[in-house]
Short mmCIF file of C-alpha atoms in Angstrom, two decimals:
data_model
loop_
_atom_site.label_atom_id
_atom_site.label_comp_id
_atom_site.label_asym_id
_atom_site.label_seq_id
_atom_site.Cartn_x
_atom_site.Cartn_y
_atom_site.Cartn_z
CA UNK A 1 -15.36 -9.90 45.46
CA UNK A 2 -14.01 -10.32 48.99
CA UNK A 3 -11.99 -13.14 48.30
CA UNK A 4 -10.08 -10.84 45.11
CA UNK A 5 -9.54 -7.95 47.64
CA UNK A 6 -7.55 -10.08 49.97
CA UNK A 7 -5.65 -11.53 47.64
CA UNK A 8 -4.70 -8.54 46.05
CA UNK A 9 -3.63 -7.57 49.40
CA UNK A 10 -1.71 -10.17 49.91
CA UNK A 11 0.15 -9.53 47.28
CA UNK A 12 0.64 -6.24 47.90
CA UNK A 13 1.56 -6.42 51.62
CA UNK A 14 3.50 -8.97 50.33
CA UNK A 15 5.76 -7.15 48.07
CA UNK A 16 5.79 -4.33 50.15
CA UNK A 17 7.02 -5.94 53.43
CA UNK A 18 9.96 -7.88 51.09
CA UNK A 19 11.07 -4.95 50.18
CA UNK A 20 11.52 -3.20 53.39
CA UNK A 21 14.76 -5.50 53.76
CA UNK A 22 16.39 -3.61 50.71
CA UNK A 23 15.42 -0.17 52.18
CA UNK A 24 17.33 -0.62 55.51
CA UNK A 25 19.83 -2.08 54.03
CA UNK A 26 20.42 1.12 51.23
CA UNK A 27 19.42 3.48 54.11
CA UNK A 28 22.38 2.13 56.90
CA UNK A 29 25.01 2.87 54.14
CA UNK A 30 24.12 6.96 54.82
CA UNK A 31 22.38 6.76 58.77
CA UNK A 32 22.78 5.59 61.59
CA UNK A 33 20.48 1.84 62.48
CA UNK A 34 18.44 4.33 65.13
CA UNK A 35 17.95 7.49 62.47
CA UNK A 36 16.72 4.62 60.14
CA UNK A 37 14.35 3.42 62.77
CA UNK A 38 13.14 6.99 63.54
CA UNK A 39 12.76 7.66 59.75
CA UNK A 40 10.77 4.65 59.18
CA UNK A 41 8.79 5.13 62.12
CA UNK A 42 8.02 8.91 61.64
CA UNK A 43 6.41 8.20 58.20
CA UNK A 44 4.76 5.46 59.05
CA UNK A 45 3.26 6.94 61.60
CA UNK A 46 1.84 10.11 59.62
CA UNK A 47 -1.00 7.62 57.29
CA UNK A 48 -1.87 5.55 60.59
CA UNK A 49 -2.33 9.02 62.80
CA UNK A 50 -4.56 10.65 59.57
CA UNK A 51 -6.56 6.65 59.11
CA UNK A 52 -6.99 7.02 62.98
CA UNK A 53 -8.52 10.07 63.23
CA UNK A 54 -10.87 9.72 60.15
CA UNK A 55 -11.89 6.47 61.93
CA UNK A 56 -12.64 8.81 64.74
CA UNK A 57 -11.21 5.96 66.94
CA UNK A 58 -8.54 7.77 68.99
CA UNK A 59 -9.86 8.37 72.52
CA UNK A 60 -8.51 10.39 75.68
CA UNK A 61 -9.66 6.95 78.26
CA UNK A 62 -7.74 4.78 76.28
CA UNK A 63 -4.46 6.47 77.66
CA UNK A 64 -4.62 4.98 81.20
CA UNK A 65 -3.20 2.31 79.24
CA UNK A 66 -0.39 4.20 78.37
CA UNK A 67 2.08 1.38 80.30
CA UNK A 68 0.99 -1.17 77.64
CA UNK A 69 0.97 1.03 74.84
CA UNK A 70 4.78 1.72 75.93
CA UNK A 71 5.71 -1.95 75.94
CA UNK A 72 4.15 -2.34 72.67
CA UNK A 73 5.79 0.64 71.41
CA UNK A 74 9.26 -1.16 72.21
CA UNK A 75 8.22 -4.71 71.35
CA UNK A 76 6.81 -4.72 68.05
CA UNK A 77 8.11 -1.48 66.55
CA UNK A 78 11.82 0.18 68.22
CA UNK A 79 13.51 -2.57 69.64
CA UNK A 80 12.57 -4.77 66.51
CA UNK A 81 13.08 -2.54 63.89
CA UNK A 82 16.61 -1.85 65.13
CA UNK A 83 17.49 -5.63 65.19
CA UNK A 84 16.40 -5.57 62.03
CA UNK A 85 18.12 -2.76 60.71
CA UNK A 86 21.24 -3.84 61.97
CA UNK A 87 21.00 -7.49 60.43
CA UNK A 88 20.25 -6.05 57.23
CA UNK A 89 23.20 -3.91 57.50
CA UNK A 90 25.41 -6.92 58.11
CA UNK A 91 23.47 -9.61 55.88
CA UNK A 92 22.28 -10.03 52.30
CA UNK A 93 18.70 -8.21 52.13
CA UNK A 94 17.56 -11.62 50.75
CA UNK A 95 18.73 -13.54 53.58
CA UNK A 96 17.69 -11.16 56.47
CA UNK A 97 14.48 -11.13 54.83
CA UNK A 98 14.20 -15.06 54.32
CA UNK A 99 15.22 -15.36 58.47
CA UNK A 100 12.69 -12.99 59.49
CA UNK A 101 10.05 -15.92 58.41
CA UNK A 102 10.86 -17.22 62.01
CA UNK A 103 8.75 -14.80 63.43
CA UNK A 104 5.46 -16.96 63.83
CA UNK A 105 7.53 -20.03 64.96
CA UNK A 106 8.86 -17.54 67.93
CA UNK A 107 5.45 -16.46 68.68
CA UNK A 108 3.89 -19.59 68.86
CA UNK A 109 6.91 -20.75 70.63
CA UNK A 110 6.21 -17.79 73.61
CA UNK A 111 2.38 -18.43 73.15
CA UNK A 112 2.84 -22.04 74.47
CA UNK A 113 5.12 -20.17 77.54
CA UNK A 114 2.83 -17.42 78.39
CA UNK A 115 -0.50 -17.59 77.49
CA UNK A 116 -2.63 -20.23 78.88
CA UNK A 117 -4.97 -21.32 75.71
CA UNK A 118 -1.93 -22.58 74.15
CA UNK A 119 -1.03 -25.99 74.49
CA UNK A 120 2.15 -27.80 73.39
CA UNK A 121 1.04 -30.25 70.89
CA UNK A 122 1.72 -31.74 67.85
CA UNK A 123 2.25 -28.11 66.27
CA UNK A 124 5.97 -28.38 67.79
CA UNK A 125 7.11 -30.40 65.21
CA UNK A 126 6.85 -27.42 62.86
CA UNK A 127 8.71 -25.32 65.46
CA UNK A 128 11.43 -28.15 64.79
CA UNK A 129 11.38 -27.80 60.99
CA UNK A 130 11.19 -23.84 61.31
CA UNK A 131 14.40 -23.86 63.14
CA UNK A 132 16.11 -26.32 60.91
CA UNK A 133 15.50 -23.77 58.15
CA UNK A 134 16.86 -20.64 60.67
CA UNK A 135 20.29 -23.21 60.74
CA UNK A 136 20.46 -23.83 57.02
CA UNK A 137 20.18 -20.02 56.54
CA UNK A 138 22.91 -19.56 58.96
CA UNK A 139 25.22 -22.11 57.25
CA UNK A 140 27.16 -23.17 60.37
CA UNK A 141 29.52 -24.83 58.34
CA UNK A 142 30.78 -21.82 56.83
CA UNK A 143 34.65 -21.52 58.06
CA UNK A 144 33.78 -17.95 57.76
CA UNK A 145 30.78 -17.33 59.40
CA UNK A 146 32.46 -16.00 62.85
CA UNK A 147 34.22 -13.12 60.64
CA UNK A 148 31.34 -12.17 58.45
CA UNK A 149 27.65 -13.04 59.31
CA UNK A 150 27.59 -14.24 63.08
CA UNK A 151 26.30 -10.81 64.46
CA UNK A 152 23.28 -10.10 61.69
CA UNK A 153 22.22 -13.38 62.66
CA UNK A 154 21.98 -12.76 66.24
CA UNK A 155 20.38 -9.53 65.43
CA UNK A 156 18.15 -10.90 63.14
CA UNK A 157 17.11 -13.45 65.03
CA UNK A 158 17.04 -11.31 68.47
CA UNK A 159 14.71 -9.01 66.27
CA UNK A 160 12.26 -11.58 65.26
CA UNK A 161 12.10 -13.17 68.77
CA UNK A 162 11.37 -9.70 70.39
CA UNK A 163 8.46 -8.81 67.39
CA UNK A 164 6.96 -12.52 68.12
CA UNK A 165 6.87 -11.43 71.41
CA UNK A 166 5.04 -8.54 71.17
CA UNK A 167 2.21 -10.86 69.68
CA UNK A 168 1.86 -12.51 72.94
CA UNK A 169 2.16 -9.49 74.80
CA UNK A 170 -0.94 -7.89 72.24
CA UNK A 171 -3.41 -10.88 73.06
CA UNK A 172 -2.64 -11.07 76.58
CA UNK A 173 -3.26 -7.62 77.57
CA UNK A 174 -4.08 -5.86 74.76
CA UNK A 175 -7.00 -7.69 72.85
CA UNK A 176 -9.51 -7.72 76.26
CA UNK A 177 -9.52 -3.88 76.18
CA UNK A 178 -11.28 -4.12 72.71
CA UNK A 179 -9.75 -1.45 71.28
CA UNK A 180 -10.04 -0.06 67.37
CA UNK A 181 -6.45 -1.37 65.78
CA UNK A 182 -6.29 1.83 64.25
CA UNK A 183 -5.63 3.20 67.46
CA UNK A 184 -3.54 0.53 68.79
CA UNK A 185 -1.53 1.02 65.95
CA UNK A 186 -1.54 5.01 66.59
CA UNK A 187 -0.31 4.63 69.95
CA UNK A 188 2.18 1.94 69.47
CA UNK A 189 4.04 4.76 67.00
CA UNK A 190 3.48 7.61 68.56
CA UNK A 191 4.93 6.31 72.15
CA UNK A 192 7.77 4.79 69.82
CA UNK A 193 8.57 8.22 68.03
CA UNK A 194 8.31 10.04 70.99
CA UNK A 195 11.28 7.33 72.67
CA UNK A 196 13.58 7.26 69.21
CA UNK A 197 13.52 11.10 69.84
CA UNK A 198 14.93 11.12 73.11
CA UNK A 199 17.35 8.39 72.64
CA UNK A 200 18.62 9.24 68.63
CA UNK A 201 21.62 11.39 67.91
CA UNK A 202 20.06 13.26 64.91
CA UNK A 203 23.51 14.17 63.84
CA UNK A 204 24.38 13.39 60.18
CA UNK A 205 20.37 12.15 59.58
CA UNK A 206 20.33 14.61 56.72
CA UNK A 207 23.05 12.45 55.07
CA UNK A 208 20.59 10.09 53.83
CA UNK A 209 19.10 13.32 51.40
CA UNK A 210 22.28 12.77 49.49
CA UNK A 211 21.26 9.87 47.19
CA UNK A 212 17.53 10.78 46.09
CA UNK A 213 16.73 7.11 45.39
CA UNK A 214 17.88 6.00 49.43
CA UNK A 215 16.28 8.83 50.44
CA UNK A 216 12.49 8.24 48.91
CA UNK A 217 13.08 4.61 49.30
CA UNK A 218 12.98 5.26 53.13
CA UNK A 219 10.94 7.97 53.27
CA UNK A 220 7.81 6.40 50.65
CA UNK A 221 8.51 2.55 50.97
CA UNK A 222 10.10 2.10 54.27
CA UNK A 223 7.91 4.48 55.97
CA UNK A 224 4.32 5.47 54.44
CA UNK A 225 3.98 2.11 52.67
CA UNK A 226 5.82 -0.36 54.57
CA UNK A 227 4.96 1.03 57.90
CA UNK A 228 2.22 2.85 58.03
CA UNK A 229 -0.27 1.37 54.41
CA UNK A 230 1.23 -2.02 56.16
CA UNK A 231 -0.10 -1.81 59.24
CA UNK A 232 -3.61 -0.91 58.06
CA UNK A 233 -3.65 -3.46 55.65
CA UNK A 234 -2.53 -6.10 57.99
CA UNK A 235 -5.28 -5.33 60.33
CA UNK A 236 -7.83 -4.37 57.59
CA UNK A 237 -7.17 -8.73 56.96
CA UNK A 238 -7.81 -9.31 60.64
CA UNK A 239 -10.67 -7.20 61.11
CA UNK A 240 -12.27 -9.21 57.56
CA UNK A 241 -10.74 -12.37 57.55
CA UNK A 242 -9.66 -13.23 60.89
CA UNK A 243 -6.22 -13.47 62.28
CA UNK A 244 -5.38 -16.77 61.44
CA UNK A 245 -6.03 -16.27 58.12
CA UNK A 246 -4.22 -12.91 58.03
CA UNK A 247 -1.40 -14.22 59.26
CA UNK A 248 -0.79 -16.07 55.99
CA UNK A 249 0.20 -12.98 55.06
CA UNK A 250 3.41 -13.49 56.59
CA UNK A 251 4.30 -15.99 54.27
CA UNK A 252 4.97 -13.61 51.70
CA UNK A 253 7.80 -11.14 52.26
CA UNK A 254 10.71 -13.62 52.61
CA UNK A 255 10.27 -15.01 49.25
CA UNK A 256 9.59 -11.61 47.99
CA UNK A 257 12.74 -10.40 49.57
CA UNK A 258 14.97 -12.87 48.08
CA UNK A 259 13.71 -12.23 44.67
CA UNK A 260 14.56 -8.79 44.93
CA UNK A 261 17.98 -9.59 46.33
CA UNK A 262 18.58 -12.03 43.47
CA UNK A 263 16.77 -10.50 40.59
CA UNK A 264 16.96 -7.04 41.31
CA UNK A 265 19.97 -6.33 43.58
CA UNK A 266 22.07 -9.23 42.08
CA UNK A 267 23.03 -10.77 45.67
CA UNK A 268 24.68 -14.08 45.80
CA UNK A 269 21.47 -16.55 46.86
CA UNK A 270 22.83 -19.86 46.89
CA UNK A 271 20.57 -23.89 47.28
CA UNK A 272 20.99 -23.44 50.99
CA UNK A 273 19.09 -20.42 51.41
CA UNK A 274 16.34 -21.61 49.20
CA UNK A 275 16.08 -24.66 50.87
CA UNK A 276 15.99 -23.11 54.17
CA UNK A 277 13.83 -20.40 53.50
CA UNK A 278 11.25 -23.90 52.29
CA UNK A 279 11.79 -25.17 55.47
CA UNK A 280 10.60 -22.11 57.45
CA UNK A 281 7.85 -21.88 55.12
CA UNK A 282 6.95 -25.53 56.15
CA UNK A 283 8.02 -24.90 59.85
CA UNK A 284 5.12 -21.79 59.98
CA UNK A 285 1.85 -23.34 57.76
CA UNK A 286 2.70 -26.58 60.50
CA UNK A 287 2.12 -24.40 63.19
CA UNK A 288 -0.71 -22.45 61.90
CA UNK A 289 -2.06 -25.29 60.49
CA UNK A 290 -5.69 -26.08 62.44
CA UNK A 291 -5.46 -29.03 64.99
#
């Protein structure tokens, strides 16, 4: 019974993280990349804050820990999200989503930098691999690629460092306070909204009301499921399962998001990109793959 729930979630987070990728992309056409992080982050926050409290998990101690909270907030939801915004802006939804499978190669990459237990072994080769798929994606041989997709790869790329990051910066000094991920979560989006609202001009946000499909896309699927249903899934699959096995989960949204971009949007997804998305697959079970 176990094993069905996870992989229905799997599935599910699955399909709902690949489709995030379409839902910046739609929303950047009408707002700003910082009104579409402060969108997504606002609903996503609202389920996690309401899953928090019914928990009964949130507690006034925790917030001597406010600093790392902070970082958190910037690491693995504002400064990421905004990367990723902006690539998708710039990019095919199906590609951004496909690049943003180098996030576990990046955090394995700063594990082996920063935290102690990691060692540099054998698991480097799939960093290798990983990379070579990042490269196909960004089809360096493309006479055009300084005029058209040079910057969303940066971003994208920028973006997925930053969030792999923020998964170092979580076991390091977050994990040894022992602290309910509902909360964790909580706090990483509520010091995030409260930062997007000092630092967003919320001029023209209401633009994004004028195409009804845009508009729930960000609000529903961007934000309450993508976000918020996300983020309690994900760590529903630690909390069960473990977070090596959780983190299979991962796997999923790049293929979903080039589906949806080739099926469903009717973007242009050539060999390369397949074949590079297979070799970031390949680069990320290596280095997950137990010693």
């Amino acid at each position: 019974m176990q094993s069905r729930s996870a992989v229905a979630i799997f599935l599910l987070l699955g399909i709902v993280w690949g489709s995030n990728f379409i839902y910046m992309k739609w929303a950047s056409e009408f707002i700003t990349p910082l009104q579409v992080v402060i969108v997504r982050v606002l609903f996503g926050f609202i389920p996690v804050l309401i899953y928090a409290l019914y928990k009964k998990v949130i507690k006034i101690e925790h917030f001597k820990y406010s600093f790392h909270f902070f970082m958190m907030s910037l690491l693995g939801t504002t400064v990421y999200y905004y990367f990723f915004v902006k690539a998708t802006s710039l990019l095919l939804s199906g590609v951004t989503g496909a690049l943003s499978g180098s996030i576990p190669l990046f955090a394995f990459l700063l594990g082996i930098i920063f935290l102690k237990e990691e060692k540099l072994d054998r698991r480097i080769i799939g960093i290798f691999i990983g990379m070579l798929g990042v490269i196909f994606i960004s089809k360096p041989f493309n006479t055009n690629l300084f005029e058209s997709n040079l910057e969303g790869i940066i971003d994208i790329i920028l973006g997925s460092l930053i969030v792999g990051s923020s998964f170092v910066y979580a076991k390091r000094f977050l994990s040894p306070l022992k602290i309910h991920f509902a909360a964790l979560t909580t706090y990483q989006l509520g010091f995030a909204l409260v930062t997007l609202l000092f630092i967003t001009d919320l001029n023209g946000l209401t633009s994004i009301t004028n195409d009804i499909h845009v508009f729930l896309g960000s609000v529903i699927g961007l934000g309450l499921l993508g976000t918020g249903l996300a983020f309690i899934l994900y760590y529903y699959l630690i909390e069960n399962l473990g977070a090596i096995a959780a983190s299979s989960a991962t796997y999923m949204p790049p293929v979903v998001a080039l589906i949806i971009g080739y099926f469903f949007i009717g973007e242009e997804i050539d060999l390369i990109d397949c074949l590079g998305t297979v070799l970031i697959f390949g680069g990320v079970f290596l280095v997950n793959k137990k010693k």
